[in-house]
Amino acid sequence: MLSFEFLRSAYDHALGRPKTALPTRYHYIDVVGHSLAKRGITLTRLGQHAVILKDLQKGKELIVVVRYTTDRDLYLIALRKNTHSARLAYLIDDDYWTMLEDNGLREDYRARLAYFLERYFARLRPMLDAVVAPSQQILARLADFEGVHMEPPHLSPSSDLGHFQDPDQIRIVFLGTSTHGADFRKVAPGIANALKQNPRLHLTTLLGKRGGELIAPGPQVTHLDDMFFPRFQSWLPRQRFHIGLAPYEPNPVNDGRSNLKFHQHALVGAAGLYSRTKPFLECVEDGWSGLLLDYDPRAWGEGISTLATEPNRIRTLAANGADAGRVLGAHDVCAEKWLGLL
């Protein structure tokens, strides 16, 4: 199944079409599958980009389109709505319209978004009943529909912080993919300076060759290649880091994103350092569940260097971040929001 998904995504990519949104479906639906099952809700895939949530007791159905559609998806969705009186919700976790105007994003990426909006969303929109998004900014763009504000649920972080016991290295991670390379670029000199000052620091990114252009790989720096989501999904829970970085430039695109990195940092046992973008301003209690930094190389270099001298504080921030995430991303709350749309 995973090989099929990979091949289909590669095929879509080659044709300039959006790929299957496996991460979005996982983080907003699959993660709370157990909580939905407790409430008598089953999950069934519909086409390539949609999921059916069905209340077995009441016989009600909700079709959730996850980010994109295909021609076949649209046919199946229309058929299902008509034959099962199903409601239709659109799950979107990025502000596509703002992204189209951002020249900092890759041209081919923006072309895929434009292709989807012009060819597919225009036909999906008349069928919609509701929109689900982690950002009020996105909901405001689609204000004609019932809007549900839903942040991603937590990733069941472990309370085991044994990796803080006398570590040989202080392991730092940047989990952003290549789409966040421009965000990382500006603060990279500050991060590189912190590494130079403290040989115990080690940085891991998922930026591959692009990361190597920003901070040279070496004994203190590892740039892994971006991973297809199923591999990443298997890799991430097995990792333990001490500090997680989310240096996203405050701009309309990043303000429309989710707080997923907050939950990913908790999953790997890391204290999070975040820029002052809306998703993190809304979820991070500065100095307690993470640190909020100005989007400036010096601020990030000094933030890392200072925190590296306080191992007990790093551990406390990591523990508090995980605790906060369990509350902010409570599975039962998310499941109830889905139920409210049935």
XYZ file of C-alpha atoms in Angstrom:
342
model
C 0.000 0.000 0.000
C 2.792 2.428 0.909
C 4.639 1.638 -2.335
C 1.440 2.339 -4.267
C 0.987 5.676 -2.463
C 4.587 6.593 -3.209
C 4.250 5.767 -6.910
C 0.949 7.616 -7.215
C 2.402 10.691 -5.494
C 5.458 10.573 -7.764
C 3.167 10.331 -10.800
C 1.067 13.281 -9.623
C 4.237 15.275 -8.967
C 5.525 14.572 -12.495
C 2.246 15.805 -13.998
C 2.269 18.974 -11.918
C -0.651 17.868 -9.746
C -0.847 18.075 -5.929
C 0.232 14.890 -4.163
C -1.912 12.850 -1.790
C -2.067 14.742 1.520
C -1.080 11.818 3.740
C 0.302 14.006 6.572
C -2.848 16.123 6.857
C -5.149 13.107 6.894
C -2.993 11.420 9.503
C -2.636 14.413 11.811
C -6.291 15.464 11.871
C -8.200 12.210 11.351
C -6.143 9.034 11.741
C -4.516 10.183 14.994
C -7.935 10.394 16.657
C -9.227 7.194 15.076
C -9.452 5.471 18.471
C -11.434 8.358 19.979
C -13.781 8.303 16.994
C -14.188 4.515 17.232
C -15.198 4.856 20.903
C -18.019 7.076 19.677
C -19.188 4.573 17.079
C -17.560 6.337 14.126
C -15.881 4.337 11.365
C -13.386 5.629 8.812
C -13.495 4.598 5.162
C -11.439 5.975 2.328
C -13.241 7.510 -0.662
C -11.141 7.945 -3.780
C -7.655 9.391 -3.426
C -8.221 12.434 -1.246
C -11.371 11.880 0.828
C -12.421 9.979 3.948
C -15.931 8.993 5.063
C -16.769 9.315 8.766
C -19.864 7.230 9.451
C -21.985 7.106 12.606
C -23.072 3.464 12.608
C -25.835 4.012 15.157
C -27.448 7.030 13.519
C -26.584 6.152 9.937
C -25.139 9.619 9.301
C -22.111 10.268 7.108
C -19.551 13.022 6.743
C -17.257 13.101 3.731
C -13.992 14.897 4.471
C -11.947 16.104 1.510
C -8.329 16.383 2.616
C -6.626 19.325 0.872
C -7.078 18.189 -2.740
C -9.309 16.277 -5.171
C -9.112 14.569 -8.538
C -11.747 14.258 -11.259
C -12.621 10.792 -9.986
C -12.819 12.095 -6.404
C -15.324 14.741 -7.438
C -17.465 12.142 -9.191
C -17.415 9.800 -6.167
C -18.128 12.655 -3.745
C -21.133 13.893 -5.716
C -22.469 10.347 -6.003
C -22.028 9.662 -2.288
C -23.680 12.922 -1.271
C -26.697 12.173 -3.420
C -27.135 8.507 -2.500
C -26.314 8.693 1.229
C -27.353 12.267 2.107
C -23.807 12.781 3.358
C -22.461 16.130 4.482
C -19.211 17.368 2.955
C -16.378 19.082 4.824
C -13.119 20.429 3.422
C -10.017 19.963 5.601
C -7.324 22.481 4.662
C -4.267 23.336 6.749
C -2.547 25.950 4.563
C -3.768 29.254 3.155
C -3.396 28.460 -0.551
C -4.517 31.893 -1.683
C -1.811 33.622 0.328
C 0.763 31.092 -0.836
C 0.038 31.927 -4.466
C 1.147 35.497 -3.768
C 4.370 34.500 -1.980
C 7.298 34.728 -4.392
C 9.496 33.093 -1.758
C 7.825 29.733 -2.403
C 9.002 27.584 -5.287
C 7.310 28.382 -8.581
C 6.416 24.741 -9.284
C 4.762 24.434 -5.857
C 2.639 27.524 -6.460
C 1.763 26.221 -9.924
C 0.361 23.048 -8.366
C -1.796 25.073 -6.003
C -3.080 27.242 -8.839
C -3.854 24.124 -10.876
C -5.886 22.671 -8.018
C -7.808 25.857 -7.234
C -8.694 26.577 -10.848
C -9.464 23.062 -12.013
C -10.772 21.281 -8.929
C -11.662 23.558 -6.016
C -13.963 25.583 -8.248
C -16.031 22.413 -8.731
C -15.722 21.226 -5.131
C -16.858 24.494 -3.585
C -20.558 24.334 -4.611
C -20.874 20.956 -2.873
C -19.318 21.985 0.454
C -21.181 22.220 3.748
C -18.281 23.056 6.078
C -14.593 23.946 6.260
C -12.179 22.616 8.893
C -8.881 24.461 9.409
C -6.280 25.185 12.110
C -6.282 28.880 11.274
C -8.937 31.552 11.596
C -7.210 33.200 8.645
C -8.198 30.270 6.418
C -11.725 30.108 7.805
C -12.171 33.819 7.074
C -11.334 33.173 3.414
C -14.130 30.598 3.247
C -16.589 32.402 5.487
C -19.587 31.348 3.381
C -19.436 27.916 4.996
C -19.783 26.564 8.506
C -16.270 26.902 9.910
C -14.632 24.633 12.473
C -11.347 25.737 14.020
C -9.349 22.564 14.689
C -5.706 22.432 15.706
C -3.927 19.112 15.119
C -4.282 16.670 18.030
C -1.240 15.667 20.049
C 0.967 12.768 18.949
C 0.913 10.889 22.272
C 4.343 12.068 23.468
C 6.183 9.887 25.964
C 6.834 11.188 29.471
C 10.235 9.441 29.369
C 12.932 12.102 29.213
C 15.818 9.751 29.924
C 17.813 11.213 27.041
C 18.519 14.222 29.275
C 20.631 12.097 31.629
C 24.236 13.243 31.058
C 24.100 13.359 27.241
C 27.371 13.436 25.299
C 25.726 15.779 22.811
C 22.954 18.334 22.942
C 20.937 17.248 19.939
C 19.065 19.960 18.034
C 16.547 19.283 15.267
C 14.862 21.304 12.541
C 11.915 19.238 11.286
C 10.833 21.620 8.550
C 10.840 20.259 5.005
C 12.282 21.905 1.911
C 9.273 24.248 1.722
C 10.671 25.889 4.874
C 14.182 26.288 3.503
C 13.722 30.024 3.004
C 12.588 30.400 6.627
C 15.673 28.548 7.853
C 18.022 30.505 5.596
C 17.774 33.810 7.458
C 18.525 32.406 10.920
C 21.112 29.857 9.704
C 24.106 32.149 10.410
C 23.040 32.500 14.041
C 22.561 28.745 14.413
C 25.954 28.121 12.782
C 27.558 30.539 15.224
C 26.030 28.704 18.196
C 27.403 25.408 16.862
C 30.842 26.945 16.442
C 30.865 28.205 20.021
C 29.793 24.902 21.585
C 31.227 21.623 20.213
C 28.666 19.616 22.213
C 25.848 20.853 19.992
C 24.705 18.732 17.054
C 22.132 19.840 14.471
C 19.942 17.531 12.381
C 17.708 18.850 9.575
C 15.566 17.321 6.828
C 16.776 19.831 4.241
C 19.188 17.546 2.400
C 21.477 19.302 -0.090
C 19.663 22.587 0.439
C 20.577 22.447 4.118
C 24.206 21.879 3.205
C 24.170 25.135 1.259
C 23.076 26.988 4.411
C 25.164 25.251 7.085
C 27.974 22.976 5.947
C 27.574 19.332 7.010
C 30.213 17.922 9.323
C 30.748 16.371 12.764
C 28.168 18.744 14.274
C 25.703 18.902 11.381
C 23.632 16.218 9.635
C 21.268 17.057 6.784
C 18.904 14.166 6.110
C 16.916 14.111 2.890
C 13.223 14.930 3.035
C 11.254 11.714 3.633
C 8.078 10.379 2.077
C 5.532 10.613 4.878
C 5.153 6.913 5.839
C 8.922 6.693 6.339
C 8.942 9.946 8.304
C 6.003 8.710 10.375
C 8.013 5.615 11.320
C 11.256 7.517 11.884
C 10.044 10.400 14.052
C 8.726 8.562 17.164
C 12.035 6.699 17.467
C 14.073 9.912 17.690
C 15.131 11.761 20.837
C 16.324 15.346 20.658
C 16.897 18.014 23.285
C 16.005 21.186 21.369
C 13.566 21.597 18.472
C 13.658 24.621 16.156
C 10.762 26.262 14.316
C 12.194 29.548 12.979
C 9.402 30.547 10.619
C 9.308 34.060 9.228
C 6.301 36.051 10.496
C 4.318 36.495 7.283
C 0.788 35.768 6.025
C 1.727 32.282 4.786
C 3.236 31.125 8.070
C 0.535 32.874 10.102
C -1.962 30.610 8.324
C -0.228 27.371 9.331
C -0.907 25.029 12.259
C 1.002 24.411 15.493
C 2.023 20.900 14.390
C 5.723 21.511 15.085
C 4.824 22.093 18.751
C 3.434 18.538 18.913
C 6.298 17.060 16.901
C 8.827 18.577 19.273
C 6.965 17.024 22.198
C 7.006 13.646 20.439
C 10.817 13.667 20.180
C 11.210 14.943 23.756
C 12.555 18.359 22.790
C 12.251 21.852 24.214
C 10.862 24.019 21.434
C 12.218 27.336 20.176
C 9.693 29.189 18.028
C 9.412 32.389 16.049
C 6.603 34.791 16.856
C 4.118 33.588 14.245
C 0.421 33.242 15.039
C 0.361 29.445 15.460
C 3.046 29.579 18.142
C 1.942 32.818 19.785
C -1.395 31.074 20.361
C -0.024 27.843 21.861
C 3.354 28.542 23.488
C 3.574 30.009 26.964
C 6.913 31.768 26.601
C 9.435 30.522 29.136
C 7.225 27.672 30.337
C 6.245 25.403 27.424
C 8.800 26.761 24.956
C 10.682 29.906 23.995
C 9.469 32.578 21.568
C 12.256 34.327 19.669
C 12.467 37.240 17.273
C 13.037 36.213 13.663
C 16.650 37.305 13.647
C 19.928 35.333 13.326
C 21.385 36.811 16.472
C 18.302 36.006 18.555
C 18.386 32.368 17.435
C 22.116 31.984 17.947
C 21.965 33.485 21.419
C 18.800 31.572 22.284
C 20.433 28.243 21.477
C 23.745 29.137 23.133
C 22.119 30.330 26.352
C 19.744 27.393 26.605
C 22.582 24.932 26.000
C 24.194 26.067 29.268
C 21.030 25.221 31.235
C 20.336 21.482 30.814
C 17.780 21.415 33.617
C 15.860 24.224 31.971
C 15.881 22.419 28.621
C 14.412 19.343 30.298
C 11.755 21.385 32.107
C 10.716 23.158 28.908
C 10.474 19.799 27.133
C 8.341 18.287 29.902
C 6.058 21.320 30.082
C 5.701 21.421 26.306
C 4.537 17.808 26.246
C 2.073 18.458 29.082
C 0.699 21.540 27.325
C 0.369 19.638 24.058
C -1.725 16.912 25.681
C -4.199 19.585 26.755
C -4.127 21.747 23.622
C -4.402 18.734 21.342
C -6.755 16.563 23.409
C -8.012 13.725 21.214
C -11.503 13.675 22.681
C -11.972 17.382 21.943
C -10.921 16.881 18.334
C -13.180 13.836 17.954
C -16.151 15.788 19.299
C -15.562 18.495 16.702
C -15.769 15.893 13.950
C -18.925 14.493 15.523
C -20.443 17.961 15.500
C -20.248 17.985 11.709
C -22.134 14.721 11.204
